[in-house]
């Protein structure tokens, strides 16, 4: 009887302690009042679903604050996080708010988990300033690196061209890819550029045909690459065309003639095409929530948070430095420089309706 009373008291005390324990606050820095508001809201939906599915609902509390993707607003957001006793801050669709927060929160030891901003400079500053910042988002250089990994095999004995549209995006993608290819002596046979947003690129196609290349890596918009691919079919060209991640809008375009099959692109997998997201997709369907990409991204970010947050900020930082985090979008593991070691970009091919992963790069 005494043992029973003792056990009853112990359980009662434990239950009371659990019920009255303060939830762990997770700061979320997002552009909540801007053109990206809808994406931010979808991200938060994903985070809340992850808490509901994978943790006790009262253990964590999200603390979302608007950063406006703006320096002044994000300074106010960082001040809010500092006084709100958050265990970790995540979100960050833009680099500037992440930079401001990393500097402002450095002395507090609050870890920062960047989920969308891809700036290479941000990570260089992290090293120089010794910020407690970790980026699970891909870097701006990830697509070019993935293109190199796939095409250096596929084009080992194939003369190829490099083409860009003169924009910062196009030139940077092509230049980074070229640098990696030339490191292993796979130099382009032909280099060219063109004027963007034209109704035809027949001149470019003639130059490519005259150069004798069998493939072309193109840094340009999806619209321009679509025009180029149609012109190739019309003018009788025959070479591989490879574009960047901007090609992921093709399945949603309805204007113009159907695109020829076989266009290649370097891109990340769509979340709703991954087997690992099926359970969540089914749940979203049941709850009448649109399976938007940022819902999955928010869910994956919160999965990392749930696994990383420990009893102290120091132990959370240690976990971020050493652990492998399992998410519905793939594993996350950080290098010593704070970047994610996993590059999810790979080669895809257009089948007439959607892009499918290329399983054989040779």
Coordinates of C-alpha atoms in Angstrom, one line a residue:
X1 CA 0.0 0.0 0.0
X2 CA 2.8 2.4 0.9
X3 CA 4.6 1.5 -2.4
X4 CA 1.3 2.2 -4.3
X5 CA 0.9 5.6 -2.6
X6 CA 4.5 6.5 -3.3
X7 CA 4.2 5.5 -7.0
X8 CA 0.9 7.4 -7.3
X9 CA 2.5 10.6 -5.9
X10 CA 5.5 10.2 -8.2
X11 CA 3.3 9.9 -11.2
X12 CA 1.2 12.8 -10.2
X13 CA 4.2 15.0 -9.7
X14 CA 5.7 13.9 -13.0
X15 CA 2.4 14.6 -14.8
X16 CA 2.0 18.0 -13.2
X17 CA 5.6 18.8 -14.1
X18 CA 5.0 17.8 -17.7
X19 CA 1.7 19.7 -17.9
X20 CA 3.2 22.9 -16.5
X21 CA 6.6 22.7 -18.3
X22 CA 7.3 25.7 -20.6
X23 CA 7.3 24.6 -24.3
X24 CA 10.5 25.0 -26.2
X25 CA 10.3 28.1 -28.3
X26 CA 11.5 27.8 -31.9
X27 CA 12.1 31.1 -33.7
X28 CA 10.9 31.2 -37.3
X29 CA 12.2 34.1 -39.5
X30 CA 10.1 34.5 -42.6
X31 CA 8.8 37.2 -45.0
X32 CA 5.3 37.2 -43.5
X33 CA 4.1 40.4 -45.1
X34 CA 5.6 40.4 -48.6
X35 CA 5.2 38.9 -52.0
X36 CA 6.4 35.6 -50.5
X37 CA 3.8 35.6 -47.8
X38 CA 1.9 32.6 -49.3
X39 CA 5.1 30.5 -49.4
X40 CA 5.9 31.5 -45.8
X41 CA 2.4 30.4 -44.7
X42 CA 2.8 27.1 -46.5
X43 CA 6.2 26.6 -44.7
X44 CA 4.6 27.2 -41.3
X45 CA 1.8 24.7 -42.1
X46 CA 4.5 22.1 -42.8
X47 CA 6.3 22.9 -39.5
X48 CA 3.1 22.6 -37.5
X49 CA 2.3 19.2 -39.1
X50 CA 5.8 17.9 -38.2
X51 CA 5.3 18.9 -34.6
X52 CA 1.9 17.3 -34.6
X53 CA 3.1 14.1 -36.2
X54 CA 6.5 13.6 -34.7
X55 CA 6.5 15.2 -31.3
X56 CA 4.3 16.0 -28.3
X57 CA 2.1 18.9 -29.4
X58 CA 2.8 20.9 -26.2
X59 CA 6.5 20.4 -26.2
X60 CA 7.4 22.9 -28.9
X61 CA 6.0 26.4 -29.7
X62 CA 6.7 28.1 -32.9
X63 CA 7.6 31.8 -32.6
X64 CA 7.2 33.2 -36.2
X65 CA 8.5 36.7 -36.8
X66 CA 8.4 38.8 -40.0
X67 CA 11.9 39.5 -41.5
X68 CA 10.5 41.1 -44.7
X69 CA 13.7 39.9 -46.5
X70 CA 14.9 43.3 -45.5
X71 CA 17.8 44.4 -43.3
X72 CA 15.9 46.9 -41.0
X73 CA 13.0 44.6 -40.5
X74 CA 15.2 41.6 -39.9
X75 CA 17.1 43.5 -37.2
X76 CA 13.9 43.9 -35.3
X77 CA 13.2 40.2 -35.8
X78 CA 16.6 39.3 -34.4
X79 CA 16.0 41.5 -31.4
X80 CA 12.7 39.7 -30.8
X81 CA 14.4 36.3 -30.9
X82 CA 17.1 37.5 -28.5
X83 CA 14.6 38.5 -25.8
X84 CA 12.1 35.6 -26.4
X85 CA 14.5 32.9 -25.2
X86 CA 14.2 30.8 -28.3
X87 CA 16.2 27.5 -28.5
X88 CA 17.0 27.9 -32.2
X89 CA 15.9 30.0 -35.1
X90 CA 15.1 28.6 -38.5
X91 CA 13.4 29.8 -41.8
X92 CA 15.3 32.5 -43.7
X93 CA 14.2 32.6 -47.3
X94 CA 16.6 35.4 -48.0
X95 CA 20.3 35.8 -47.2
X96 CA 20.3 39.3 -45.6
X97 CA 18.0 38.4 -42.7
X98 CA 20.2 35.4 -42.0
X99 CA 23.3 37.5 -42.0
X100 CA 21.7 40.1 -39.7
X101 CA 20.5 37.4 -37.2
X102 CA 23.8 35.5 -37.3
X103 CA 25.7 38.7 -36.3
X104 CA 23.1 39.9 -33.7
X105 CA 22.6 36.5 -32.0
X106 CA 26.3 35.4 -32.1
X107 CA 26.9 36.2 -28.4
X108 CA 23.7 34.5 -27.2
X109 CA 24.8 31.2 -28.8
X110 CA 21.4 30.7 -30.4
X111 CA 21.9 28.3 -33.4
X112 CA 20.5 29.4 -36.8
X113 CA 19.3 26.9 -39.3
X114 CA 18.9 28.4 -42.8
X115 CA 16.4 26.5 -45.0
X116 CA 16.1 28.5 -48.2
X117 CA 18.8 31.2 -48.7
X118 CA 21.5 29.8 -50.9
X119 CA 24.2 32.5 -50.9
X120 CA 27.8 31.2 -51.0
X121 CA 29.0 34.5 -49.5
X122 CA 26.8 33.9 -46.4
X123 CA 28.8 30.8 -45.7
X124 CA 32.1 32.5 -46.3
X125 CA 31.1 35.2 -43.8
X126 CA 30.1 32.4 -41.4
X127 CA 33.6 31.2 -41.4
X128 CA 35.2 34.6 -41.0
X129 CA 32.8 35.8 -38.3
X130 CA 32.5 32.4 -36.5
X131 CA 28.7 32.5 -36.7
X132 CA 26.6 29.7 -35.2
X133 CA 24.8 29.2 -38.5
X134 CA 24.0 26.1 -40.5
X135 CA 22.5 25.9 -44.0
X136 CA 20.4 22.9 -45.0
X137 CA 19.5 24.7 -48.3
X138 CA 21.6 23.9 -51.4
X139 CA 24.3 26.4 -52.3
X140 CA 24.1 28.5 -55.4
X141 CA 27.0 26.4 -56.7
X142 CA 25.2 23.0 -56.2
X143 CA 23.5 22.9 -59.7
X144 CA 26.7 23.5 -61.5
X145 CA 28.4 20.8 -59.4
X146 CA 25.6 18.4 -60.1
X147 CA 25.9 19.2 -63.8
X148 CA 29.6 18.5 -63.7
X149 CA 29.1 15.1 -61.9
X150 CA 26.5 14.0 -64.5
X151 CA 27.8 15.5 -67.7
X152 CA 31.5 14.9 -67.3
X153 CA 30.6 11.2 -67.7
X154 CA 28.0 11.6 -70.4
X155 CA 30.1 14.0 -72.5
X156 CA 33.5 12.5 -71.9
X157 CA 34.0 11.8 -75.6
X158 CA 31.4 14.2 -77.0
X159 CA 32.2 17.8 -78.3
X160 CA 30.0 20.2 -76.4
X161 CA 29.1 23.9 -76.4
X162 CA 28.5 26.4 -73.6
X163 CA 25.7 29.0 -74.2
X164 CA 24.3 31.7 -72.0
X165 CA 21.7 34.5 -72.3
X166 CA 23.9 37.2 -70.8
X167 CA 22.1 37.4 -67.5
X168 CA 23.8 37.0 -64.2
X169 CA 22.0 33.7 -63.6
X170 CA 23.0 32.3 -67.1
X171 CA 26.6 33.4 -67.0
X172 CA 27.2 32.2 -63.5
X173 CA 25.8 28.8 -64.1
X174 CA 27.7 28.3 -67.3
X175 CA 31.0 29.7 -65.9
X176 CA 30.9 27.5 -62.8
X177 CA 30.2 24.4 -64.9
X178 CA 33.0 25.3 -67.3
X179 CA 35.5 25.8 -64.5
X180 CA 34.7 22.3 -63.1
X181 CA 34.9 20.7 -66.6
X182 CA 38.2 22.3 -67.4
X183 CA 39.7 21.0 -64.2
X184 CA 39.6 17.6 -65.8
X185 CA 40.6 18.9 -69.3
X186 CA 37.1 18.6 -70.8
X187 CA 37.1 22.0 -72.5
X188 CA 34.1 23.2 -74.6
X189 CA 34.5 23.1 -78.3
X190 CA 32.3 26.1 -78.8
X191 CA 31.2 29.0 -76.6
X192 CA 28.4 31.4 -77.5
X193 CA 25.7 33.7 -76.1
X194 CA 22.4 35.0 -77.4
X195 CA 19.8 37.7 -76.8
X196 CA 17.1 36.6 -74.4
X197 CA 13.4 36.6 -74.9
X198 CA 13.3 36.4 -78.7
X199 CA 10.7 34.5 -80.7
X200 CA 13.4 32.5 -82.5
X201 CA 17.0 31.5 -82.0
X202 CA 17.6 30.2 -85.5
X203 CA 20.9 32.1 -85.7
X204 CA 22.2 30.3 -82.6
X205 CA 21.1 26.9 -83.9
X206 CA 23.0 27.5 -87.2
X207 CA 26.1 28.5 -85.3
X208 CA 25.8 25.4 -83.1
X209 CA 25.4 23.1 -86.2
X210 CA 28.4 24.7 -87.9
X211 CA 30.5 24.2 -84.8
X212 CA 30.2 20.4 -85.0
X213 CA 29.1 20.0 -81.3
X214 CA 26.9 17.2 -80.2
X215 CA 25.6 18.8 -77.0
X216 CA 25.0 22.2 -75.4
X217 CA 24.8 23.3 -71.8
X218 CA 22.6 26.4 -71.7
X219 CA 22.3 29.0 -68.9
X220 CA 19.0 30.7 -69.8
X221 CA 15.3 30.8 -68.9
X222 CA 12.9 28.0 -69.5
X223 CA 11.2 30.0 -72.2
X224 CA 14.4 30.6 -74.1
X225 CA 15.5 27.0 -73.8
X226 CA 12.0 26.0 -75.1
X227 CA 12.4 28.2 -78.1
X228 CA 15.9 26.7 -78.8
X229 CA 14.6 23.2 -78.5
X230 CA 11.8 23.9 -81.0
X231 CA 14.2 25.6 -83.4
X232 CA 16.5 22.5 -83.3
X233 CA 13.6 20.3 -84.2
X234 CA 12.5 22.6 -87.0
X235 CA 16.0 23.1 -88.4
X236 CA 17.2 19.5 -88.2
X237 CA 19.8 19.8 -85.5
X238 CA 20.7 16.8 -83.4
X239 CA 22.4 17.5 -80.0
X240 CA 21.7 17.1 -76.3
X241 CA 20.3 20.3 -74.8
X242 CA 20.8 20.7 -71.0
X243 CA 19.3 23.5 -69.0
X244 CA 19.3 24.5 -65.3
X245 CA 16.7 24.2 -62.5
X246 CA 14.5 26.9 -64.1
X247 CA 13.2 24.2 -66.4
X248 CA 11.1 22.9 -63.6
X249 CA 8.3 25.2 -64.7
X250 CA 7.8 23.3 -68.0
X251 CA 5.1 20.9 -66.7
X252 CA 3.0 23.9 -65.9
X253 CA 3.3 25.8 -69.2
X254 CA 0.4 25.5 -71.5
X255 CA 1.3 28.1 -74.2
X256 CA 3.0 27.2 -77.5
X257 CA 3.6 23.9 -79.3
X258 CA 4.4 20.8 -77.3
X259 CA 8.1 20.6 -76.5
X260 CA 10.2 17.8 -78.0
X261 CA 11.0 14.9 -75.7
X262 CA 14.5 14.5 -74.5
X263 CA 15.4 17.9 -73.2
X264 CA 17.7 17.5 -70.2
X265 CA 17.8 19.6 -67.0
X266 CA 19.7 19.8 -63.8
X267 CA 17.2 20.1 -61.0
X268 CA 16.0 18.9 -57.6
X269 CA 13.3 16.2 -57.3
X270 CA 9.8 17.6 -56.8
X271 CA 8.7 16.7 -53.2
X272 CA 5.4 15.2 -54.3
X273 CA 7.3 12.7 -56.5
X274 CA 9.4 11.2 -53.7
X275 CA 8.3 7.9 -52.2
X276 CA 9.4 9.3 -48.8
X277 CA 6.6 12.0 -48.9
X278 CA 3.7 9.6 -49.5
X279 CA 2.5 9.4 -45.9
X280 CA 2.4 13.2 -45.7
X281 CA 0.8 13.5 -49.1
X282 CA -2.0 11.2 -48.0
X283 CA -2.4 13.2 -44.8
X284 CA -2.6 16.5 -46.7
X285 CA -5.2 15.0 -49.0
X286 CA -7.3 13.9 -46.0
X287 CA -7.0 17.4 -44.5
X288 CA -7.7 19.2 -47.8
X289 CA -4.3 20.9 -47.8
X290 CA -2.6 21.5 -51.1
X291 CA 0.7 19.5 -51.3
X292 CA 2.7 22.6 -52.2
X293 CA 6.5 22.3 -52.2
X294 CA 7.0 24.7 -49.3
X295 CA 4.7 22.6 -47.0
X296 CA 7.2 19.7 -47.5
X297 CA 10.1 22.1 -47.0
X298 CA 8.7 23.4 -43.7
X299 CA 8.0 19.8 -42.6
X300 CA 11.6 18.7 -43.3
X301 CA 13.0 21.8 -41.6
X302 CA 11.0 21.0 -38.5
X303 CA 12.2 17.4 -38.6
X304 CA 15.8 18.6 -38.3
X305 CA 14.8 21.0 -35.5
X306 CA 13.1 18.2 -33.6
X307 CA 16.2 16.0 -33.8
X308 CA 18.7 18.7 -33.2
X309 CA 17.3 20.7 -30.2
X310 CA 18.8 19.5 -26.9
X311 CA 18.6 20.6 -23.3
X312 CA 21.1 23.5 -23.9
X313 CA 22.1 25.7 -26.9
X314 CA 25.6 24.3 -26.6
X315 CA 24.3 20.7 -27.0
X316 CA 22.1 21.7 -29.9
X317 CA 25.1 23.2 -31.6
X318 CA 27.0 20.0 -31.0
X319 CA 24.2 18.0 -32.5
X320 CA 24.2 20.2 -35.6
X321 CA 27.9 19.7 -35.9
X322 CA 27.9 15.9 -35.6
X323 CA 24.5 14.2 -36.2
X324 CA 22.8 13.0 -39.4
X325 CA 19.2 14.2 -39.6
X326 CA 16.5 12.1 -41.4
X327 CA 13.8 14.1 -43.2
X328 CA 11.1 13.3 -45.8
X329 CA 13.2 15.1 -48.4
X330 CA 16.4 13.2 -47.7
X331 CA 19.2 13.1 -45.0
X332 CA 20.8 16.3 -43.8
X333 CA 24.4 16.3 -42.5
X334 CA 26.5 19.4 -42.1
X335 CA 30.1 19.9 -43.2
X336 CA 32.5 21.7 -40.8
X337 CA 31.8 24.8 -42.9
X338 CA 28.1 24.6 -42.0
X339 CA 26.9 23.5 -45.4
X340 CA 24.8 20.5 -46.1
X341 CA 27.0 17.7 -47.5
X342 CA 24.1 16.3 -49.6
X343 CA 23.5 17.7 -53.1
X344 CA 20.0 16.6 -54.2
X345 CA 20.4 18.1 -57.7
X346 CA 20.7 15.6 -60.5
X347 CA 20.0 15.0 -64.2
X348 CA 16.4 14.8 -65.4
X349 CA 14.9 14.3 -68.9
X350 CA 11.6 15.6 -70.3
X351 CA 9.3 12.8 -71.4
X352 CA 6.7 15.1 -73.0
X353 CA 4.7 15.7 -69.8
X354 CA 7.1 15.8 -66.9
X355 CA 10.8 15.4 -66.0
X356 CA 12.1 12.0 -65.0
X357 CA 15.4 11.2 -63.4
X358 CA 18.1 9.9 -65.7
X359 CA 19.4 6.8 -64.1
X360 CA 22.3 6.2 -66.6
X361 CA 24.6 9.2 -67.1
X362 CA 26.7 7.5 -69.7

